[in-house]
Each structure stands twice: as structure tokens, then as C-alpha cells.
PDB file of C-alpha atoms in Angstrom:
ATOM      1  CA  MET A   1      47.259 -42.898  79.560  1.00 49.00           C
ATOM      2  CA  SER A   2      48.431 -41.143  76.426  1.00 50.00           C
ATOM      3  CA  ASP A   3      47.079 -41.776  72.878  1.00 54.00           C
ATOM      4  CA  THR A   4      48.996 -44.212  70.750  1.00 55.00           C
ATOM      5  CA  PRO A   5      50.956 -42.247  68.154  1.00 57.00           C
ATOM      6  CA  GLU A   6      49.912 -42.702  64.503  1.00 58.00           C
ATOM      7  CA  THR A   7      52.145 -44.712  62.314  1.00 71.00           C
ATOM      8  CA  PRO A   8      53.481 -43.080  59.132  1.00 69.00           C
ATOM      9  CA  ARG A   9      51.262 -45.403  57.092  1.00 68.00           C
ATOM     10  CA  GLU A  10      48.096 -44.359  58.918  1.00 67.00           C
ATOM     11  CA  ALA A  11      49.052 -40.711  58.611  1.00 65.00           C
ATOM     12  CA  ALA A  12      49.571 -41.068  54.883  1.00 67.00           C
ATOM     13  CA  LYS A  13      46.240 -42.878  54.568  1.00 66.00           C
ATOM     14  CA  GLU A  14      44.400 -40.092  56.369  1.00 67.00           C
ATOM     15  CA  GLU A  15      46.166 -37.475  54.261  1.00 69.00           C
ATOM     16  CA  ARG A  16      45.107 -39.249  51.059  1.00 70.00           C
ATOM     17  CA  ALA A  17      41.544 -39.530  52.357  1.00 67.00           C
ATOM     18  CA  ALA A  18      41.472 -35.809  53.190  1.00 67.00           C
ATOM     19  CA  GLU A  19      42.891 -34.960  49.776  1.00 68.00           C
ATOM     20  CA  ALA A  20      40.299 -37.173  48.049  1.00 64.00           C
ATOM     21  CA  ALA A  21      37.533 -35.498  50.022  1.00 63.00           C
ATOM     22  CA  ALA A  22      38.858 -32.081  49.017  1.00 64.00           C
ATOM     23  CA  ILE A  23      38.933 -33.152  45.362  1.00 63.00           C
ATOM     24  CA  ARG A  24      35.365 -34.381  45.627  1.00 63.00           C
ATOM     25  CA  ARG A  25      34.291 -31.064  47.100  1.00 61.00           C
ATOM     26  CA  ARG A  26      36.025 -29.220  44.274  1.00 61.00           C
ATOM     27  CA  TRP A  27      34.271 -31.408  41.683  1.00 59.00           C
ATOM     28  CA  ILE A  28      30.955 -30.808  43.385  1.00 59.00           C
ATOM     29  CA  THR A  29      31.569 -27.038  43.324  1.00 67.00           C
ATOM     30  CA  LEU A  30      32.681 -27.159  39.658  1.00 60.00           C
ATOM     31  CA  GLY A  31      29.591 -29.206  38.777  1.00 66.00           C
ATOM     32  CA  GLU A  32      27.357 -26.654  40.444  1.00 68.00           C
ATOM     33  CA  VAL A  33      29.086 -23.860  38.527  1.00 68.00           C
ATOM     34  CA  LEU A  34      28.687 -25.744  35.243  1.00 71.00           C
ATOM     35  CA  ALA A  35      25.010 -26.393  36.025  1.00 74.00           C
ATOM     36  CA  VAL A  36      24.447 -22.706  36.699  1.00 71.00           C
ATOM     37  CA  LEU A  37      26.289 -21.809  33.475  1.00 78.00           C
ATOM     38  CA  ALA A  38      24.182 -24.318  31.536  1.00 80.00           C
ATOM     39  CA  VAL A  39      20.989 -22.806  32.929  1.00 79.00           C
ATOM     40  CA  GLY A  40      22.240 -19.325  32.090  1.00 80.00           C
ATOM     41  CA  ILE A  41      23.210 -20.307  28.549  1.00 84.00           C
ATOM     42  CA  SER A  42      19.847 -21.997  28.042  1.00 82.00           C
ATOM     43  CA  ALA A  43      18.014 -18.916  29.306  1.00 82.00           C
ATOM     44  CA  LEU A  44      20.121 -16.646  27.073  1.00 83.00           C
ATOM     45  CA  THR A  45      19.443 -18.879  24.069  1.00 84.00           C
ATOM     46  CA  LEU A  46      15.712 -18.815  24.746  1.00 84.00           C
ATOM     47  CA  TYR A  47      15.797 -15.017  25.079  1.00 81.00           C
ATOM     48  CA  LEU A  48      17.755 -14.567  21.857  1.00 82.00           C
ATOM     49  CA  ASN A  49      15.363 -16.872  20.018  1.00 81.00           C
ATOM     50  CA  TRP A  50      12.392 -14.946  21.412  1.00 81.00           C
ATOM     51  CA  ALA A  51      13.997 -11.617  20.509  1.00 75.00           C
ATOM     52  CA  ASP A  52      14.758 -12.833  16.980  1.00 74.00           C
ATOM     53  CA  LYS A  53      11.194 -14.052  16.506  1.00 77.00           C
ATOM     54  CA  LYS A  54       9.850 -10.792  17.935  1.00 70.00           C
ATOM     55  CA  ASP A  55      11.986  -8.793  15.508  1.00 67.00           C
ATOM     56  CA  GLU A  56      10.942 -11.083  12.680  1.00 71.00           C
ATOM     57  CA  ARG A  57       7.257 -10.656  13.574  1.00 72.00           C
ATOM     58  CA  ALA A  58       7.685  -6.894  13.798  1.00 64.00           C
ATOM     59  CA  GLU A  59       9.466  -6.833  10.435  1.00 68.00           C
ATOM     60  CA  LYS A  60       6.756  -8.936   8.809  1.00 63.00           C
ATOM     61  CA  ALA A  61       4.058  -6.722  10.318  1.00 59.00           C
ATOM     62  CA  ALA A  62       5.818  -3.619   8.992  1.00 56.00           C
ATOM     63  CA  GLU A  63       6.159  -5.196   5.550  1.00 58.00           C
ATOM     64  CA  SER A  64       2.485  -6.154   5.643  1.00 53.00           C
ATOM     65  CA  ARG A  65       1.496  -2.582   6.540  1.00 55.00           C
ATOM     66  CA  LYS A  66       3.659  -1.217   3.732  1.00 55.00           C
ATOM     67  CA  ALA A  67       2.202  -3.702   1.265  1.00 52.00           C
ATOM     68  CA  SER A  68      -1.317  -2.827   2.375  1.00 56.00           C
ATOM     69  CA  SER A  69      -0.560   0.873   2.064  1.00 58.00           C
ATOM     70  CA  ARG A  70       0.889   0.405  -1.418  1.00 58.00           C
ATOM     71  CA  ALA A  71      -2.072  -1.729  -2.422  1.00 62.00           C
ATOM     72  CA  ALA A  72      -4.508   0.976  -1.355  1.00 65.00           C
ATOM     73  CA  VAL A  73      -2.862   3.551  -3.659  1.00 81.00           C
ATOM     74  CA  LEU A  74      -4.610   3.223  -7.002  1.00 90.00           C
ATOM     75  CA  VAL A  75      -3.639   4.861 -10.288  1.00 90.00           C
ATOM     76  CA  LEU A  76      -5.793   4.449 -13.372  1.00 93.00           C
ATOM     77  CA  ASN A  77      -4.237   4.271 -16.820  1.00 92.00           C
ATOM     78  CA  ALA A  78      -5.728   4.072 -20.290  1.00 91.00           C
ATOM     79  CA  ASP A  79      -5.502   0.471 -21.443  1.00 91.00           C
ATOM     80  CA  SER A  80      -6.790   1.379 -24.894  1.00 91.00           C
ATOM     81  CA  VAL A  81      -8.211   4.513 -26.491  1.00 91.00           C
ATOM     82  CA  LYS A  82     -10.667   4.708 -29.350  1.00 87.00           C
ATOM     83  CA  ASP A  83     -12.447   7.795 -30.632  1.00 78.00           C
ATOM     84  CA  ASP A  84     -15.329   7.526 -28.187  1.00 90.00           C
ATOM     85  CA  ARG A  85     -14.092   5.085 -25.533  1.00 94.00           C
ATOM     86  CA  ILE A  86     -11.223   4.770 -23.053  1.00 95.00           C
ATOM     87  CA  ALA A  87     -10.721   1.343 -21.476  1.00 96.00           C
ATOM     88  CA  LEU A  88      -9.189   1.706 -18.025  1.00 95.00           C
ATOM     89  CA  ARG A  89      -6.803  -0.481 -16.052  1.00 93.00           C
ATOM     90  CA  THR A  90      -4.923  -0.160 -12.785  1.00 92.00           C
ATOM     91  CA  ALA A  91      -1.178   0.421 -12.670  1.00 88.00           C
ATOM     92  CA  ASP A  92      -0.976  -2.459 -10.148  1.00 89.00           C
ATOM     93  CA  PRO A  93      -2.204  -5.733 -11.732  1.00 88.00           C
ATOM     94  CA  ASP A  94      -3.079  -7.119  -8.275  1.00 88.00           C
ATOM     95  CA  GLN A  95      -5.806  -4.497  -7.907  1.00 91.00           C
ATOM     96  CA  ILE A  96      -9.140  -5.776  -9.235  1.00 91.00           C
ATOM     97  CA  ILE A  97     -11.720  -3.082  -9.982  1.00 94.00           C
ATOM     98  CA  GLN A  98     -15.246  -3.920  -8.852  1.00 95.00           C
ATOM     99  CA  SER A  99     -17.113  -0.723  -9.748  1.00 96.00           C
ATOM    100  CA  GLN A 100     -16.626   2.970 -10.445  1.00 97.00           C
ATOM    101  CA  THR A 101     -18.497   6.252 -10.241  1.00 97.00           C
ATOM    102  CA  ILE A 102     -17.526   9.071 -12.619  1.00 98.00           C
ATOM    103  CA  LEU A 103     -18.494  12.543 -11.417  1.00 98.00           C
ATOM    104  CA  PHE A 104     -18.615  15.465 -13.885  1.00 98.00           C
ATOM    105  CA  PRO A 105     -18.495  19.254 -13.405  1.00 97.00           C
ATOM    106  CA  ARG A 106     -21.871  20.810 -12.620  1.00 96.00           C
ATOM    107  CA  ALA A 107     -21.435  23.026 -15.685  1.00 95.00           C
ATOM    108  CA  LEU A 108     -22.188  20.020 -17.880  1.00 96.00           C
ATOM    109  CA  GLY A 109     -25.531  19.437 -16.173  1.00 96.00           C
ATOM    110  CA  ILE A 110     -25.323  15.630 -16.244  1.00 96.00           C
ATOM    111  CA  ALA A 111     -25.564  12.998 -13.529  1.00 96.00           C
ATOM    112  CA  ALA A 112     -22.698  10.839 -12.354  1.00 97.00           C
ATOM    113  CA  VAL A 113     -22.184   7.566 -14.212  1.00 97.00           C
ATOM    114  CA  ASP A 114     -21.790   4.206 -12.473  1.00 97.00           C
ATOM    115  CA  THR A 115     -19.985   1.242 -14.004  1.00 96.00           C
ATOM    116  CA  ALA A 116     -19.596  -2.335 -12.783  1.00 93.00           C
ATOM    117  CA  GLY A 117     -16.979  -4.843 -13.852  1.00 86.00           C
ATOM    118  CA  ASP A 118     -15.941  -2.924 -16.983  1.00 92.00           C
ATOM    119  CA  PRO A 119     -13.819   0.135 -16.068  1.00 95.00           C
ATOM    120  CA  ARG A 120     -14.130   2.647 -18.890  1.00 96.00           C
ATOM    121  CA  ILE A 121     -15.018   6.151 -20.006  1.00 96.00           C
ATOM    122  CA  GLU A 122     -17.377   6.634 -22.926  1.00 96.00           C
ATOM    123  CA  GLY A 123     -17.673   9.850 -24.898  1.00 94.00           C
ATOM    124  CA  GLY A 124     -21.404   9.290 -25.324  1.00 93.00           C
ATOM    125  CA  TRP A 125     -21.898   9.973 -21.632  1.00 96.00           C
ATOM    126  CA  PHE A 126     -20.953  13.626 -21.952  1.00 95.00           C
ATOM    127  CA  ASP A 127     -20.124  14.704 -25.528  1.00 91.00           C
ATOM    128  CA  SER A 128     -23.335  16.689 -26.135  1.00 91.00           C
ATOM    129  CA  ALA A 129     -23.220  18.303 -22.690  1.00 94.00           C
ATOM    130  CA  LEU A 130     -19.525  19.133 -23.108  1.00 92.00           C
ATOM    131  CA  LYS A 131     -20.131  20.879 -26.439  1.00 89.00           C
ATOM    132  CA  LYS A 132     -22.886  23.012 -24.883  1.00 90.00           C
ATOM    133  CA  ALA A 133     -20.703  23.812 -21.856  1.00 91.00           C
ATOM    134  CA  ARG A 134     -17.842  24.833 -24.150  1.00 88.00           C
ATOM    135  CA  ALA A 135     -20.208  27.091 -26.060  1.00 86.00           C
ATOM    136  CA  ARG A 136     -21.399  28.765 -22.843  1.00 88.00           C
ATOM    137  CA  ALA A 137     -17.776  29.228 -21.765  1.00 86.00           C
ATOM    138  CA  LYS A 138     -17.010  30.675 -25.245  1.00 85.00           C
ATOM    139  CA  LEU A 139     -14.319  28.106 -25.916  1.00 83.00           C
ATOM    140  CA  PRO A 140     -13.248  27.482 -29.544  1.00 79.00           C
ATOM    141  CA  ASP A 141     -15.626  25.412 -31.659  1.00 74.00           C
ATOM    142  CA  ASP A 142     -12.747  23.579 -33.275  1.00 76.00           C
ATOM    143  CA  SER A 143      -9.855  22.255 -31.201  1.00 75.00           C
ATOM    144  CA  VAL A 144      -7.836  19.279 -32.330  1.00 66.00           C
ATOM    145  CA  GLY A 145      -5.306  19.761 -29.518  1.00 71.00           C
ATOM    146  CA  ASP A 146      -5.281  18.226 -26.061  1.00 82.00           C
ATOM    147  CA  GLU A 147      -8.294  19.730 -24.337  1.00 91.00           C
ATOM    148  CA  ARG A 148      -9.053  18.553 -20.808  1.00 94.00           C
ATOM    149  CA  LEU A 149     -12.279  17.648 -19.053  1.00 96.00           C
ATOM    150  CA  PRO A 150     -11.868  17.155 -15.286  1.00 97.00           C
ATOM    151  CA  VAL A 151     -13.748  14.315 -13.627  1.00 98.00           C
ATOM    152  CA  VAL A 152     -13.633  12.648 -10.224  1.00 98.00           C
ATOM    153  CA  ILE A 153     -13.455   8.867 -10.381  1.00 97.00           C
ATOM    154  CA  THR A 154     -14.387   6.826  -7.319  1.00 97.00           C
ATOM    155  CA  THR A 155     -12.994   3.331  -7.746  1.00 96.00           C
ATOM    156  CA  ARG A 156     -13.956   0.405  -5.548  1.00 95.00           C
ATOM    157  CA  PHE A 157     -11.433  -2.400  -5.856  1.00 93.00           C
ATOM    158  CA  VAL A 158     -10.066  -5.518  -4.166  1.00 91.00           C
ATOM    159  CA  VAL A 159      -6.471  -6.485  -3.358  1.00 88.00           C
ATOM    160  CA  GLY A 160      -5.715  -9.846  -1.794  1.00 82.00           C
ATOM    161  CA  GLY A 161      -9.317 -10.207  -0.659  1.00 84.00           C
ATOM    162  CA  ASP A 162      -9.397  -6.789   1.035  1.00 87.00           C
ATOM    163  CA  ALA A 163     -11.795  -4.123  -0.261  1.00 90.00           C
ATOM    164  CA  HIS A 164     -10.579  -0.553  -0.842  1.00 91.00           C
ATOM    165  CA  GLU A 165     -11.954   2.681  -2.242  1.00 93.00           C
ATOM    166  CA  ASN A 166     -10.043   5.411  -4.031  1.00 94.00           C
ATOM    167  CA  VAL A 167     -11.329   8.879  -4.923  1.00 95.00           C
ATOM    168  CA  ALA A 168      -9.188  10.921  -7.309  1.00 96.00           C
ATOM    169  CA  LEU A 169      -9.390  13.836  -9.716  1.00 97.00           C
ATOM    170  CA  TYR A 170      -8.486  13.035 -13.325  1.00 97.00           C
ATOM    171  CA  ASP A 171      -8.357  14.910 -16.605  1.00 97.00           C
ATOM    172  CA  ILE A 172      -9.893  13.310 -19.679  1.00 96.00           C
ATOM    173  CA  GLY A 173      -7.894  14.393 -22.709  1.00 94.00           C
ATOM    174  CA  TYR A 174      -9.959  15.069 -25.816  1.00 93.00           C
ATOM    175  CA  GLY A 175     -10.081  16.901 -29.097  1.00 89.00           C
ATOM    176  CA  ILE A 176     -13.100  18.472 -30.777  1.00 84.00           C
ATOM    177  CA  ALA A 177     -13.373  19.087 -34.492  1.00 81.00           C
ATOM    178  CA  GLY A 178     -16.037  21.080 -36.347  1.00 71.00           C
ATOM    179  CA  ARG A 179     -17.754  19.937 -39.501  1.00 61.00           C
ATOM    180  CA  TRP A 180     -19.978  22.157 -41.606  1.00 48.00           C
ATOM    181  CA  ILE A 181     -22.695  19.568 -42.234  1.00 48.00           C
ATOM    182  CA  ALA A 182     -22.234  16.866 -39.581  1.00 55.00           C
ATOM    183  CA  GLY A 183     -21.497  19.253 -36.732  1.00 68.00           C
ATOM    184  CA  HIS A 184     -18.748  18.776 -34.171  1.00 74.00           C
ATOM    185  CA  SER A 185     -17.199  15.431 -33.279  1.00 82.00           C
ATOM    186  CA  LEU A 186     -15.422  14.533 -30.069  1.00 86.00           C
ATOM    187  CA  ALA A 187     -12.348  12.293 -29.966  1.00 89.00           C
ATOM    188  CA  LEU A 188     -10.995  11.012 -26.647  1.00 93.00           C
ATOM    189  CA  ARG A 189      -7.205  11.108 -26.202  1.00 92.00           C
ATOM    190  CA  GLY A 190      -6.491   9.528 -22.817  1.00 93.00           C
ATOM    191  CA  LEU A 191      -6.563   9.990 -19.053  1.00 94.00           C
ATOM    192  CA  SER A 192      -4.177  11.672 -16.616  1.00 94.00           C
ATOM    193  CA  ARG A 193      -4.308  11.656 -12.823  1.00 94.00           C
ATOM    194  CA  VAL A 194      -4.314  15.039 -11.079  1.00 95.00           C
ATOM    195  CA  GLU A 195      -4.600  14.291  -7.361  1.00 94.00           C
ATOM    196  CA  THR A 196      -6.386  12.343  -4.642  1.00 93.00           C
ATOM    197  CA  VAL A 197      -9.462  14.078  -3.227  1.00 95.00           C
ATOM    198  CA  LYS A 198     -11.879  13.473  -0.372  1.00 94.00           C
ATOM    199  CA  ALA A 199     -15.306  12.159  -1.218  1.00 94.00           C
ATOM    200  CA  ASP A 200     -17.120  15.012   0.536  1.00 95.00           C
ATOM    201  CA  SER A 201     -15.223  17.665  -1.455  1.00 96.00           C
ATOM    202  CA  ALA A 202     -15.146  15.867  -4.817  1.00 97.00           C
ATOM    203  CA  GLN A 203     -17.815  17.990  -6.532  1.00 97.00           C
ATOM    204  CA  MET A 204     -16.238  21.224  -5.351  1.00 97.00           C
ATOM    205  CA  ARG A 205     -12.793  20.174  -6.598  1.00 97.00           C
ATOM    206  CA  VAL A 206     -13.964  19.091 -10.036  1.00 97.00           C
ATOM    207  CA  ASP A 207     -16.038  22.287 -10.448  1.00 97.00           C
ATOM    208  CA  ALA A 208     -13.064  24.448  -9.462  1.00 96.00           C
ATOM    209  CA  ARG A 209     -10.787  22.703 -11.933  1.00 96.00           C
ATOM    210  CA  TRP A 210     -13.323  23.044 -14.754  1.00 96.00           C
ATOM    211  CA  ALA A 211     -13.602  26.771 -13.993  1.00 94.00           C
ATOM    212  CA  ARG A 212      -9.818  27.147 -14.287  1.00 93.00           C
ATOM    213  CA  LEU A 213      -9.541  25.122 -17.472  1.00 91.00           C
ATOM    214  CA  SER A 214     -12.473  26.825 -19.174  1.00 87.00           C
ATOM    215  CA  GLN A 215     -10.890  30.248 -18.624  1.00 82.00           C
ATOM    216  CA  LYS A 216      -7.737  29.412 -20.578  1.00 65.00           C
TER     217      LYS A 216
END
């Protein structure tokens, strides 16, 4: 017995059902694609955010290193100058001086001077020894010009809570004038930075500079 042939209506119904099933399969496939794209976009967004934060952290770290490096570079200037005293300050106002050690040439025969909380240079520390050293070096008794006395200044200071130490060679500018009755008087002019030095070679460097200056 042969199968009963489908009526046109049944055939159309089956065709619509097959088409609907195909559409559903396409929607399922499109949904899967969209889900995969959403996951990919989310992953890419997370990566870009991570990369941006990583770059930002690296940039901040570099800026912090630069700021720390700049903070550790100290330059002393004369805040005020009187005849026998130079008040010192740092070029960077964020640098707070805690203490200093001023080292003189051996030719003067005097010990280093330590200060705490009041950065300064006083002529009384070395004026008598300087006059004698000038006499031994046969330098003029009377010089109102800009004579120079080299010293090494070790400065211990704080920046943003971090402690630093700077060791540098400086020239103290001074003039010396002779008086027939009162003798010679010393007048301080100011301070100029020469160069950074290492602590273990500080005495050698200041002695060498004094030798050069005293020969002029």
C-alpha cells in the first residue's frame, strides 16, 4: 500500500516549520557569535585598562625617581652676608638642613666645624689661621678683592621625610685689609659652589684647591 500523498496545505506547513527552525538556528548561531564578541570586547577592555594603569604606574614611578634625584641635589647659597658671618640656605626650599660639617685646608691647621640647625659660616672660625696661612704662602697682606678660601661642606638634610647627605667643595669669598695699629681685618663676601666630591677624598680635594689658589 502506497503512502498517502501530502496535501498542498500540509506541505506548506512543513515548509514553514523547516524555515522557522532554520531561522532559529541562525539566531542561535548569531547569539553565540555576539556572546563571543562580548567576551572578547570585555577582555580587550580589561587589558587596555590594565595597560593604561601599568603605564600610569610606570610614569608615576619615573616621576618619583626624578623628583627624588632632584631633591638629593643640594646647592647652598648665601642668604645674607655680614662682615664676619654668612647665613646659608638651600636653593630648593623643600630641603631642610639638619646639620653641617665644614672642612678646611690642612694648611690652616684647624679642625672641622660642626653646626646644627643654623647653617652658616663664621669668620671667627678661621680668620686668624687664614692670616697665618696667607703669610706662609707669601700672599699679599692687604687684599680688598675677591680672595677665595676653599672648604668642603657636608650637609645633612631632609626632603619629604627622606634623609640625604651632600658633600661638595665650595669657595668662601673674602677680602682682607691691613691696618697699621689694629692689624688685618677679614670681611666675608659670599659663597660659590665648585663641585661635588666624595667624602673619602674631601680633604685631598680641598688641600689641592688651596695649593692652586695660594700660588696665584
